[in-house]
Amino acid sequence: MTGGIDAASRLYGAGRLTEAIDACRAVLAAEPGQPDALNLLGAALFSAGQDGAAREALRDAVRSAPGHAAALTNFGIVLQHRREWPAATRALRALAAVQPESAPVFSRLGMVFQEMGDLDGAVRFLLRAARLAPGPSVQWYNLGLIGVLVGDLAAAVRSLRRAIAIAPEGVLAHVQLGEALLRLGRLDEAAGVFRRALRIDPTVPEAVNGLARCGRYRTAAAAALSGSEPGPQRGLVVRGALASATGYGYFCQRFIRTLRQRSVPLQAIGIGGPESWRKEDLDPPVPAKALVNFLIPLAVERVPGLATVTFSMFEGTRIPPAWRRQCEHSDLVIVPTESSRVAWAAQGYPEDRLRVCPLGVDPEDTDGSAPAPTLVDPRGRLVSSYRHRFINVSDFIPRKNIDGLLRVWLRSTARTDDAVLILKLGKGNNPAFGAELADLVRRTEAAVGKRMADAAPVVLVNQLLSDADMTGLLRAATHYWSMSHGEGWDLPLSKAGAMGLSLIAPRHSAYVDYLDDRVARLIPATVRPARLPYSEQAYPPFHGLDWWDPDEDAAADILTAIIRGGDTGHPSARDHLVQGFTWTRAADRLLAILDEAGLR
């Protein structure tokens, strides 16, 4: 049947995919299991957009001929496309055994390990690829990128310099090198690299922003030197997401606002560089001893002459090894909860460089100025007419355990219940959101054996809301309910509690720092490996780490008692949160930490 395969191959090469597929199937009808035909069929199906059928054909090809290099290559490509990372790893490892001197195989393995979150494994494979084929600049560029991610900045700088030496016109390598140098506090070198990038391409925004940060850091460093003499009150240099709708952006902005109200001199530097704090005069340098980064460790940059302080948090039982390395250059790491402090210590970070500074809540935003929106459920009934109105505000990510939340809702409620769930997911910026949520709902219905239509209604909100609109949305509910696998703080829940909503949350992570059984219904939780929903595959940001699984039986009992059992609930958490966790107290604690460390 060699002639049949040759004919199919010619059709495939000419782009006549349907005919190529038919030709391959004709060969297989005469000779079932023929590996060359199965491989070509898989390639043609994949090119035609039929990746599921391609997967099956290539799996059969590999089973028929386990050492078939072309079939293993194509199988790995299809599995990568389908994001089936463990299976892709197995296929590529088998290919590496067949082709142990192939740099592309090890490079692809490195990319797969990076996608799985195994950054240290990715380094090993990418380094092997670069050693096997040291000529292409892309090998060293990839190795430099992964070096930044794992926190080995010295190795990253070496790799990126080598990439530039091979391809001096590589503007992306220049940008990444400049940013790695900024993380090391080498301003002059970074500025030179960014300038070279702009000579190659004057329109690259990352180089423009990097050069802007170099300028701001220089003025901050000069002010630090001038402030070493007796004179004006010492202030702070802060860096964070000044114009971001993220949690980090929110609490950075709240700290800035509160410190300003307390007349603390501030210089605010955005994560990009050019952005400013609400067009207010926070750009001029101030005498300071420390740069406080309200950021994840990966984004922290250093300024010569200023101590590096990282204010961050983590949602699992132990931070990733990369975070541990990225924090090596931080003089202090400040976290908002004891849970986060333990997470850093559990990865071996020195405890004498760890401090706890709880965040605040927003009682000043709960004065009735933001009315509840008019919401209607899928059946046309006003949400405000339901007696029990539960709300959850989450990013649509596995850590938020939306699958667990929906499983409990399905198990606990019926169409006839006087209850509704308001589910605020994401910020409306994910084009795949609808398809991904629909898939999660289908799998959840199958797991529980019940349709969402047979449970109490769910009202979905998927758009970016202003602070005022978010406050209004929370006003539409009577209960805030979390099933999260772990939280660094949970700003929406703490805000809801400050507004007087009844709280339901797992008994783990940040929640136990500011909630107890007197003011909230707490769900038991168990430490488990961090997995994707309905999968044994690790959640990549938590590769090799644990988080908490809330007890779904206990959560169902809580909801049932509220909806049908007449549970009037706990006293409101409002007074507890408003009196114990103000932003003024948070700012005072931050200043006290810096003063005690001699950094102000």
PDB file of C-alpha atoms in Angstrom, residues 24-299:
ATOM      1  CA  CYS A  24      -5.627   7.502   4.279  1.00  0.00           C
ATOM      2  CA  ARG A  25      -8.850   5.804   5.312  1.00  0.00           C
ATOM      3  CA  ALA A  26      -8.790   3.762   2.108  1.00  0.00           C
ATOM      4  CA  VAL A  27      -5.293   2.540   2.991  1.00  0.00           C
ATOM      5  CA  LEU A  28      -6.421   1.701   6.535  1.00  0.00           C
ATOM      6  CA  ALA A  29      -9.467  -0.188   5.254  1.00  0.00           C
ATOM      7  CA  ALA A  30      -7.101  -2.483   3.385  1.00  0.00           C
ATOM      8  CA  GLU A  31      -4.401  -2.550   6.075  1.00  0.00           C
ATOM      9  CA  PRO A  32      -5.811  -1.709   9.535  1.00  0.00           C
ATOM     10  CA  GLY A  33      -3.307  -0.245  11.990  1.00  0.00           C
ATOM     11  CA  GLN A  34      -0.803   0.813   9.332  1.00  0.00           C
ATOM     12  CA  PRO A  35       1.236   3.391  11.326  1.00  0.00           C
ATOM     13  CA  ASP A  36       2.287   5.620   8.406  1.00  0.00           C
ATOM     14  CA  ALA A  37      -1.308   5.911   7.258  1.00  0.00           C
ATOM     15  CA  LEU A  38      -2.542   6.604  10.802  1.00  0.00           C
ATOM     16  CA  ASN A  39       0.132   9.266  11.248  1.00  0.00           C
ATOM     17  CA  LEU A  40      -0.751  10.995   7.973  1.00  0.00           C
ATOM     18  CA  LEU A  41      -4.460  10.721   8.783  1.00  0.00           C
ATOM     19  CA  GLY A  42      -3.859  12.368  12.171  1.00  0.00           C
ATOM     20  CA  ALA A  43      -1.847  15.186  10.584  1.00  0.00           C
ATOM     21  CA  ALA A  44      -4.530  15.807   7.931  1.00  0.00           C
ATOM     22  CA  LEU A  45      -7.360  15.739  10.478  1.00  0.00           C
ATOM     23  CA  PHE A  46      -5.497  18.185  12.704  1.00  0.00           C
ATOM     24  CA  SER A  47      -4.860  20.524   9.777  1.00  0.00           C
ATOM     25  CA  ALA A  48      -8.580  20.316   9.001  1.00  0.00           C
ATOM     26  CA  GLY A  49      -9.457  21.450  12.540  1.00  0.00           C
ATOM     27  CA  GLN A  50     -10.590  18.023  13.748  1.00  0.00           C
ATOM     28  CA  ASP A  51      -8.189  17.764  16.682  1.00  0.00           C
ATOM     29  CA  GLY A  52     -10.272  15.164  18.574  1.00  0.00           C
ATOM     30  CA  ALA A  53     -10.262  12.745  15.645  1.00  0.00           C
ATOM     31  CA  ALA A  54      -6.588  13.555  15.012  1.00  0.00           C
ATOM     32  CA  ARG A  55      -5.789  12.605  18.592  1.00  0.00           C
ATOM     33  CA  GLU A  56      -7.404   9.197  18.186  1.00  0.00           C
ATOM     34  CA  ALA A  57      -5.636   8.458  14.891  1.00  0.00           C
ATOM     35  CA  LEU A  58      -2.232   9.444  16.259  1.00  0.00           C
ATOM     36  CA  ARG A  59      -2.784   7.515  19.475  1.00  0.00           C
ATOM     37  CA  ASP A  60      -3.462   4.423  17.366  1.00  0.00           C
ATOM     38  CA  ALA A  61      -0.353   5.127  15.273  1.00  0.00           C
ATOM     39  CA  VAL A  62       1.832   5.283  18.392  1.00  0.00           C
ATOM     40  CA  ARG A  63       0.268   2.126  19.798  1.00  0.00           C
ATOM     41  CA  SER A  64       0.914   0.357  16.527  1.00  0.00           C
ATOM     42  CA  ALA A  65       4.523   1.586  16.290  1.00  0.00           C
ATOM     43  CA  PRO A  66       5.755   2.943  19.658  1.00  0.00           C
ATOM     44  CA  GLY A  67       9.023   4.203  18.160  1.00  0.00           C
ATOM     45  CA  HIS A  68       7.460   6.012  15.189  1.00  0.00           C
ATOM     46  CA  ALA A  69       9.169   9.416  15.467  1.00  0.00           C
ATOM     47  CA  ALA A  70       6.841  11.296  13.133  1.00  0.00           C
ATOM     48  CA  ALA A  71       3.729   9.936  14.848  1.00  0.00           C
ATOM     49  CA  LEU A  72       5.129  10.788  18.308  1.00  0.00           C
ATOM     50  CA  THR A  73       5.969  14.295  17.108  1.00  0.00           C
ATOM     51  CA  ASN A  74       2.499  14.884  15.690  1.00  0.00           C
ATOM     52  CA  PHE A  75       0.838  13.264  18.710  1.00  0.00           C
ATOM     53  CA  GLY A  76       2.743  15.605  21.022  1.00  0.00           C
ATOM     54  CA  ILE A  77       1.743  18.641  18.948  1.00  0.00           C
ATOM     55  CA  VAL A  78      -1.948  17.683  19.007  1.00  0.00           C
ATOM     56  CA  LEU A  79      -1.893  17.000  22.752  1.00  0.00           C
ATOM     57  CA  GLN A  80      -0.224  20.362  23.357  1.00  0.00           C
ATOM     58  CA  HIS A  81      -2.907  22.060  21.281  1.00  0.00           C
ATOM     59  CA  ARG A  82      -5.583  20.335  23.377  1.00  0.00           C
ATOM     60  CA  ARG A  83      -3.755  21.344  26.564  1.00  0.00           C
ATOM     61  CA  GLU A  84      -3.495  17.715  27.647  1.00  0.00           C
ATOM     62  CA  TRP A  85      -0.174  18.360  29.314  1.00  0.00           C
ATOM     63  CA  PRO A  86       0.528  15.047  31.122  1.00  0.00           C
ATOM     64  CA  ALA A  87      -0.266  13.070  27.954  1.00  0.00           C
ATOM     65  CA  ALA A  88       1.852  15.458  25.876  1.00  0.00           C
ATOM     66  CA  THR A  89       4.707  14.930  28.320  1.00  0.00           C
ATOM     67  CA  ARG A  90       4.506  11.149  27.921  1.00  0.00           C
ATOM     68  CA  ALA A  91       4.498  11.387  24.134  1.00  0.00           C
ATOM     69  CA  LEU A  92       7.433  13.802  24.052  1.00  0.00           C
ATOM     70  CA  ARG A  93       9.455  11.754  26.547  1.00  0.00           C
ATOM     71  CA  ALA A  94       8.966   8.738  24.314  1.00  0.00           C
ATOM     72  CA  LEU A  95      10.111  10.826  21.365  1.00  0.00           C
ATOM     73  CA  ALA A  96      13.154  11.999  23.329  1.00  0.00           C
ATOM     74  CA  ALA A  97      14.105   8.357  23.882  1.00  0.00           C
ATOM     75  CA  VAL A  98      13.939   7.813  20.112  1.00  0.00           C
ATOM     76  CA  GLN A  99      15.708  11.104  19.262  1.00  0.00           C
ATOM     77  CA  PRO A 100      17.973  11.884  22.261  1.00  0.00           C
ATOM     78  CA  GLU A 101      19.983  14.460  20.304  1.00  0.00           C
ATOM     79  CA  SER A 102      16.986  16.455  19.041  1.00  0.00           C
ATOM     80  CA  ALA A 103      16.965  19.991  20.448  1.00  0.00           C
ATOM     81  CA  PRO A 104      13.387  20.715  19.246  1.00  0.00           C
ATOM     82  CA  VAL A 105      12.078  17.762  21.252  1.00  0.00           C
ATOM     83  CA  PHE A 106      13.644  19.011  24.490  1.00  0.00           C
ATOM     84  CA  SER A 107      12.602  22.575  23.747  1.00  0.00           C
ATOM     85  CA  ARG A 108       9.019  21.409  23.309  1.00  0.00           C
ATOM     86  CA  LEU A 109       9.248  19.418  26.527  1.00  0.00           C
ATOM     87  CA  GLY A 110      10.426  22.558  28.305  1.00  0.00           C
ATOM     88  CA  MET A 111       7.429  24.497  27.007  1.00  0.00           C
ATOM     89  CA  VAL A 112       5.037  21.749  28.135  1.00  0.00           C
ATOM     90  CA  PHE A 113       6.562  21.639  31.620  1.00  0.00           C
ATOM     91  CA  GLN A 114       6.235  25.427  31.828  1.00  0.00           C
ATOM     92  CA  GLU A 115       2.550  25.184  30.919  1.00  0.00           C
ATOM     93  CA  MET A 116       2.094  22.572  33.654  1.00  0.00           C
ATOM     94  CA  GLY A 117       3.690  24.920  36.174  1.00  0.00           C
ATOM     95  CA  ASP A 118       6.777  22.732  36.697  1.00  0.00           C
ATOM     96  CA  LEU A 119       9.236  25.574  36.156  1.00  0.00           C
ATOM     97  CA  ASP A 120      12.293  23.770  37.488  1.00  0.00           C
ATOM     98  CA  GLY A 121      11.590  20.860  35.128  1.00  0.00           C
ATOM     99  CA  ALA A 122      11.197  23.342  32.267  1.00  0.00           C
ATOM    100  CA  VAL A 123      14.653  24.772  33.028  1.00  0.00           C
ATOM    101  CA  ARG A 124      16.244  21.329  32.764  1.00  0.00           C
ATOM    102  CA  PHE A 125      14.739  20.600  29.351  1.00  0.00           C
ATOM    103  CA  LEU A 126      15.344  24.057  27.907  1.00  0.00           C
ATOM    104  CA  LEU A 127      18.958  23.953  29.076  1.00  0.00           C
ATOM    105  CA  ARG A 128      19.363  20.549  27.383  1.00  0.00           C
ATOM    106  CA  ALA A 129      17.896  22.009  24.172  1.00  0.00           C
ATOM    107  CA  ALA A 130      20.275  24.982  24.268  1.00  0.00           C
ATOM    108  CA  ARG A 131      23.281  22.730  24.801  1.00  0.00           C
ATOM    109  CA  LEU A 132      22.265  20.441  21.939  1.00  0.00           C
ATOM    110  CA  ALA A 133      21.713  23.378  19.560  1.00  0.00           C
ATOM    111  CA  PRO A 134      23.502  26.474  20.892  1.00  0.00           C
ATOM    112  CA  GLY A 135      23.302  28.353  17.583  1.00  0.00           C
ATOM    113  CA  PRO A 136      19.688  29.601  17.438  1.00  0.00           C
ATOM    114  CA  SER A 137      19.087  32.670  19.612  1.00  0.00           C
ATOM    115  CA  VAL A 138      15.568  31.443  20.470  1.00  0.00           C
ATOM    116  CA  GLN A 139      17.043  28.659  22.601  1.00  0.00           C
ATOM    117  CA  TRP A 140      18.772  31.178  24.858  1.00  0.00           C
ATOM    118  CA  TYR A 141      15.830  33.564  24.782  1.00  0.00           C
ATOM    119  CA  ASN A 142      13.513  30.817  26.072  1.00  0.00           C
ATOM    120  CA  LEU A 143      16.064  29.855  28.697  1.00  0.00           C
ATOM    121  CA  GLY A 144      16.309  33.493  29.785  1.00  0.00           C
ATOM    122  CA  LEU A 145      12.545  33.813  30.129  1.00  0.00           C
ATOM    123  CA  ILE A 146      12.253  30.707  32.268  1.00  0.00           C
ATOM    124  CA  GLY A 147      15.203  31.902  34.363  1.00  0.00           C
ATOM    125  CA  VAL A 148      13.221  35.029  35.262  1.00  0.00           C
ATOM    126  CA  LEU A 149      10.152  32.967  36.136  1.00  0.00           C
ATOM    127  CA  VAL A 150      12.062  30.610  38.442  1.00  0.00           C
ATOM    128  CA  GLY A 151      13.864  33.502  40.136  1.00  0.00           C
ATOM    129  CA  ASP A 152      17.375  32.707  38.858  1.00  0.00           C
ATOM    130  CA  LEU A 153      18.024  36.228  37.590  1.00  0.00           C
ATOM    131  CA  ALA A 154      21.784  35.851  37.170  1.00  0.00           C
ATOM    132  CA  ALA A 155      21.270  32.848  34.865  1.00  0.00           C
ATOM    133  CA  ALA A 156      18.501  34.719  33.040  1.00  0.00           C
ATOM    134  CA  VAL A 157      20.802  37.661  32.351  1.00  0.00           C
ATOM    135  CA  ARG A 158      23.523  35.362  30.980  1.00  0.00           C
ATOM    136  CA  SER A 159      21.085  33.562  28.678  1.00  0.00           C
ATOM    137  CA  LEU A 160      19.487  36.750  27.375  1.00  0.00           C
ATOM    138  CA  ARG A 161      22.894  38.310  26.697  1.00  0.00           C
ATOM    139  CA  ARG A 162      23.830  35.221  24.706  1.00  0.00           C
ATOM    140  CA  ALA A 163      20.583  35.460  22.727  1.00  0.00           C
ATOM    141  CA  ILE A 164      21.390  39.080  21.893  1.00  0.00           C
ATOM    142  CA  ALA A 165      24.963  38.222  20.907  1.00  0.00           C
ATOM    143  CA  ILE A 166      23.589  35.711  18.382  1.00  0.00           C
ATOM    144  CA  ALA A 167      20.773  37.984  17.129  1.00  0.00           C
ATOM    145  CA  PRO A 168      21.546  41.633  17.984  1.00  0.00           C
ATOM    146  CA  GLU A 169      18.332  42.742  16.282  1.00  0.00           C
ATOM    147  CA  GLY A 170      16.179  40.805  18.787  1.00  0.00           C
ATOM    148  CA  VAL A 171      14.196  43.566  20.452  1.00  0.00           C
ATOM    149  CA  LEU A 172      12.235  41.195  22.737  1.00  0.00           C
ATOM    150  CA  ALA A 173      15.452  39.791  24.174  1.00  0.00           C
ATOM    151  CA  HIS A 174      16.606  43.343  24.892  1.00  0.00           C
ATOM    152  CA  VAL A 175      13.348  44.125  26.704  1.00  0.00           C
ATOM    153  CA  GLN A 176      13.492  40.964  28.807  1.00  0.00           C
ATOM    154  CA  LEU A 177      17.152  41.602  29.644  1.00  0.00           C
ATOM    155  CA  GLY A 178      16.346  45.156  30.719  1.00  0.00           C
ATOM    156  CA  GLU A 179      13.558  43.952  32.990  1.00  0.00           C
ATOM    157  CA  ALA A 180      15.768  41.253  34.515  1.00  0.00           C
ATOM    158  CA  LEU A 181      18.408  43.886  35.254  1.00  0.00           C
ATOM    159  CA  LEU A 182      15.784  46.098  36.897  1.00  0.00           C
ATOM    160  CA  ARG A 183      14.833  43.212  39.180  1.00  0.00           C
ATOM    161  CA  LEU A 184      18.503  43.105  40.189  1.00  0.00           C
ATOM    162  CA  GLY A 185      18.625  46.879  40.745  1.00  0.00           C
ATOM    163  CA  ARG A 186      21.175  47.478  37.964  1.00  0.00           C
ATOM    164  CA  LEU A 187      19.606  50.693  36.672  1.00  0.00           C
ATOM    165  CA  ASP A 188      22.373  51.986  34.411  1.00  0.00           C
ATOM    166  CA  GLU A 189      22.745  48.666  32.618  1.00  0.00           C
ATOM    167  CA  ALA A 190      18.974  48.322  32.261  1.00  0.00           C
ATOM    168  CA  ALA A 191      18.626  51.839  30.868  1.00  0.00           C
ATOM    169  CA  GLY A 192      21.333  51.129  28.271  1.00  0.00           C
ATOM    170  CA  VAL A 193      19.577  47.942  27.182  1.00  0.00           C
ATOM    171  CA  PHE A 194      16.199  49.684  26.876  1.00  0.00           C
ATOM    172  CA  ARG A 195      17.801  52.449  24.777  1.00  0.00           C
ATOM    173  CA  ARG A 196      19.294  49.849  22.430  1.00  0.00           C
ATOM    174  CA  ALA A 197      15.861  48.226  22.137  1.00  0.00           C
ATOM    175  CA  LEU A 198      14.350  51.581  21.162  1.00  0.00           C
ATOM    176  CA  ARG A 199      17.024  52.134  18.542  1.00  0.00           C
ATOM    177  CA  ILE A 200      15.974  48.821  17.002  1.00  0.00           C
ATOM    178  CA  ASP A 201      12.270  49.632  17.244  1.00  0.00           C
ATOM    179  CA  PRO A 202      11.202  53.009  18.694  1.00  0.00           C
ATOM    180  CA  THR A 203       7.592  51.831  19.094  1.00  0.00           C
ATOM    181  CA  VAL A 204       8.107  49.018  21.619  1.00  0.00           C
ATOM    182  CA  PRO A 205       6.020  50.069  24.656  1.00  0.00           C
ATOM    183  CA  GLU A 206       7.796  47.732  27.107  1.00  0.00           C
ATOM    184  CA  ALA A 207      11.113  49.458  26.346  1.00  0.00           C
ATOM    185  CA  VAL A 208       9.515  52.916  26.690  1.00  0.00           C
ATOM    186  CA  ASN A 209       8.002  51.936  30.041  1.00  0.00           C
ATOM    187  CA  GLY A 210      11.212  50.285  31.231  1.00  0.00           C
ATOM    188  CA  LEU A 211      13.223  53.422  30.473  1.00  0.00           C
ATOM    189  CA  ALA A 212      10.591  55.509  32.283  1.00  0.00           C
ATOM    190  CA  ARG A 213      10.941  53.311  35.382  1.00  0.00           C
ATOM    191  CA  CYS A 214      14.725  53.687  35.232  1.00  0.00           C
ATOM    192  CA  GLY A 215      14.248  57.469  35.339  1.00  0.00           C
ATOM    193  CA  ARG A 216      11.863  57.329  38.262  1.00  0.00           C
ATOM    194  CA  TYR A 217      14.084  54.934  40.165  1.00  0.00           C
ATOM    195  CA  ARG A 218      17.059  57.237  39.653  1.00  0.00           C
ATOM    196  CA  THR A 219      15.176  60.183  41.142  1.00  0.00           C
ATOM    197  CA  ALA A 220      14.074  57.981  44.050  1.00  0.00           C
ATOM    198  CA  ALA A 221      17.678  56.871  44.631  1.00  0.00           C
ATOM    199  CA  ALA A 222      18.910  60.488  44.514  1.00  0.00           C
ATOM    200  CA  ALA A 223      16.250  61.526  47.022  1.00  0.00           C
ATOM    201  CA  ALA A 224      17.309  58.666  49.292  1.00  0.00           C
ATOM    202  CA  LEU A 225      20.872  60.016  49.306  1.00  0.00           C
ATOM    203  CA  SER A 226      19.700  63.550  50.033  1.00  0.00           C
ATOM    204  CA  GLY A 227      17.463  62.259  52.794  1.00  0.00           C
ATOM    205  CA  SER A 228      20.405  60.741  54.644  1.00  0.00           C
ATOM    206  CA  GLU A 229      21.070  64.180  56.084  1.00  0.00           C
ATOM    207  CA  PRO A 230      18.855  65.699  58.789  1.00  0.00           C
ATOM    208  CA  GLY A 231      15.977  67.535  57.191  1.00  0.00           C
ATOM    209  CA  PRO A 232      12.522  66.843  55.883  1.00  0.00           C
ATOM    210  CA  GLN A 233      10.261  64.121  57.179  1.00  0.00           C
ATOM    211  CA  ARG A 234      11.053  60.767  55.651  1.00  0.00           C
ATOM    212  CA  GLY A 235       8.450  59.286  53.370  1.00  0.00           C
ATOM    213  CA  LEU A 236       7.930  56.202  51.271  1.00  0.00           C
ATOM    214  CA  VAL A 237       8.400  55.159  47.684  1.00  0.00           C
ATOM    215  CA  VAL A 238       5.624  52.767  46.699  1.00  0.00           C
ATOM    216  CA  ARG A 239       5.154  50.737  43.549  1.00  0.00           C
ATOM    217  CA  GLY A 240       2.037  48.940  42.449  1.00  0.00           C
ATOM    218  CA  ALA A 241      -0.883  48.731  40.067  1.00  0.00           C
ATOM    219  CA  LEU A 242      -2.046  52.341  40.259  1.00  0.00           C
ATOM    220  CA  ALA A 243      -4.740  51.938  37.616  1.00  0.00           C
ATOM    221  CA  SER A 244      -5.775  48.298  37.902  1.00  0.00           C
ATOM    222  CA  ALA A 245      -9.002  46.482  38.752  1.00  0.00           C
ATOM    223  CA  THR A 246      -7.086  43.648  40.423  1.00  0.00           C
ATOM    224  CA  GLY A 247      -7.020  42.892  44.138  1.00  0.00           C
ATOM    225  CA  TYR A 248      -3.392  43.995  44.326  1.00  0.00           C
ATOM    226  CA  GLY A 249      -4.301  47.229  42.584  1.00  0.00           C
ATOM    227  CA  TYR A 250      -7.166  47.843  44.984  1.00  0.00           C
ATOM    228  CA  PHE A 251      -5.265  47.421  48.224  1.00  0.00           C
ATOM    229  CA  CYS A 252      -2.260  49.343  46.863  1.00  0.00           C
ATOM    230  CA  GLN A 253      -4.560  52.256  46.043  1.00  0.00           C
ATOM    231  CA  ARG A 254      -6.236  52.073  49.469  1.00  0.00           C
ATOM    232  CA  PHE A 255      -2.874  52.180  51.245  1.00  0.00           C
ATOM    233  CA  ILE A 256      -1.801  55.173  49.146  1.00  0.00           C
ATOM    234  CA  ARG A 257      -5.032  57.028  49.862  1.00  0.00           C
ATOM    235  CA  THR A 258      -4.825  56.354  53.599  1.00  0.00           C
ATOM    236  CA  LEU A 259      -1.138  57.270  53.862  1.00  0.00           C
ATOM    237  CA  ARG A 260      -1.841  60.503  52.020  1.00  0.00           C
ATOM    238  CA  GLN A 261      -4.594  61.294  54.496  1.00  0.00           C
ATOM    239  CA  ARG A 262      -2.022  60.829  57.249  1.00  0.00           C
ATOM    240  CA  SER A 263       0.332  63.294  55.473  1.00  0.00           C
ATOM    241  CA  VAL A 264       3.027  60.699  54.806  1.00  0.00           C
ATOM    242  CA  PRO A 265       5.253  61.976  51.939  1.00  0.00           C
ATOM    243  CA  LEU A 266       4.887  59.519  49.034  1.00  0.00           C
ATOM    244  CA  GLN A 267       6.316  58.885  45.616  1.00  0.00           C
ATOM    245  CA  ALA A 268       4.119  56.454  43.665  1.00  0.00           C
ATOM    246  CA  ILE A 269       5.539  54.487  40.737  1.00  0.00           C
ATOM    247  CA  GLY A 270       3.293  52.352  38.555  1.00  0.00           C
ATOM    248  CA  ILE A 271       4.080  48.858  37.386  1.00  0.00           C
ATOM    249  CA  GLY A 272       4.524  50.136  33.830  1.00  0.00           C
ATOM    250  CA  GLY A 273       6.373  53.336  34.679  1.00  0.00           C
ATOM    251  CA  PRO A 274       4.614  56.314  33.089  1.00  0.00           C
ATOM    252  CA  GLU A 275       1.263  55.923  34.878  1.00  0.00           C
ATOM    253  CA  SER A 276       0.497  58.184  37.840  1.00  0.00           C
ATOM    254  CA  TRP A 277      -1.752  58.096  40.871  1.00  0.00           C
ATOM    255  CA  ARG A 278      -5.064  59.533  39.720  1.00  0.00           C
ATOM    256  CA  LYS A 279      -3.287  62.537  38.214  1.00  0.00           C
ATOM    257  CA  GLU A 280      -2.324  63.718  41.689  1.00  0.00           C
ATOM    258  CA  ASP A 281       1.090  65.066  42.585  1.00  0.00           C
ATOM    259  CA  LEU A 282       2.709  61.849  43.769  1.00  0.00           C
ATOM    260  CA  ASP A 283       5.454  61.740  41.155  1.00  0.00           C
ATOM    261  CA  PRO A 284       8.106  64.028  42.707  1.00  0.00           C
ATOM    262  CA  PRO A 285      10.765  62.172  44.701  1.00  0.00           C
ATOM    263  CA  VAL A 286      10.666  62.161  48.489  1.00  0.00           C
ATOM    264  CA  PRO A 287      13.356  61.352  51.051  1.00  0.00           C
ATOM    265  CA  ALA A 288      12.893  57.664  51.814  1.00  0.00           C
ATOM    266  CA  LYS A 289      14.689  54.534  52.964  1.00  0.00           C
ATOM    267  CA  ALA A 290      12.495  51.892  51.374  1.00  0.00           C
ATOM    268  CA  LEU A 291      10.622  51.009  48.208  1.00  0.00           C
ATOM    269  CA  VAL A 292       7.415  49.155  49.121  1.00  0.00           C
ATOM    270  CA  ASN A 293       6.223  46.913  46.261  1.00  0.00           C
ATOM    271  CA  PHE A 294       2.528  45.988  46.498  1.00  0.00           C
ATOM    272  CA  LEU A 295       3.070  43.169  44.016  1.00  0.00           C
ATOM    273  CA  ILE A 296       3.679  39.471  43.541  1.00  0.00           C
ATOM    274  CA  PRO A 297       7.380  38.619  43.971  1.00  0.00           C
ATOM    275  CA  LEU A 298       7.948  38.138  40.218  1.00  0.00           C
ATOM    276  CA  ALA A 299       7.128  41.815  39.557  1.00  0.00           C
TER     277      ALA A 299
END
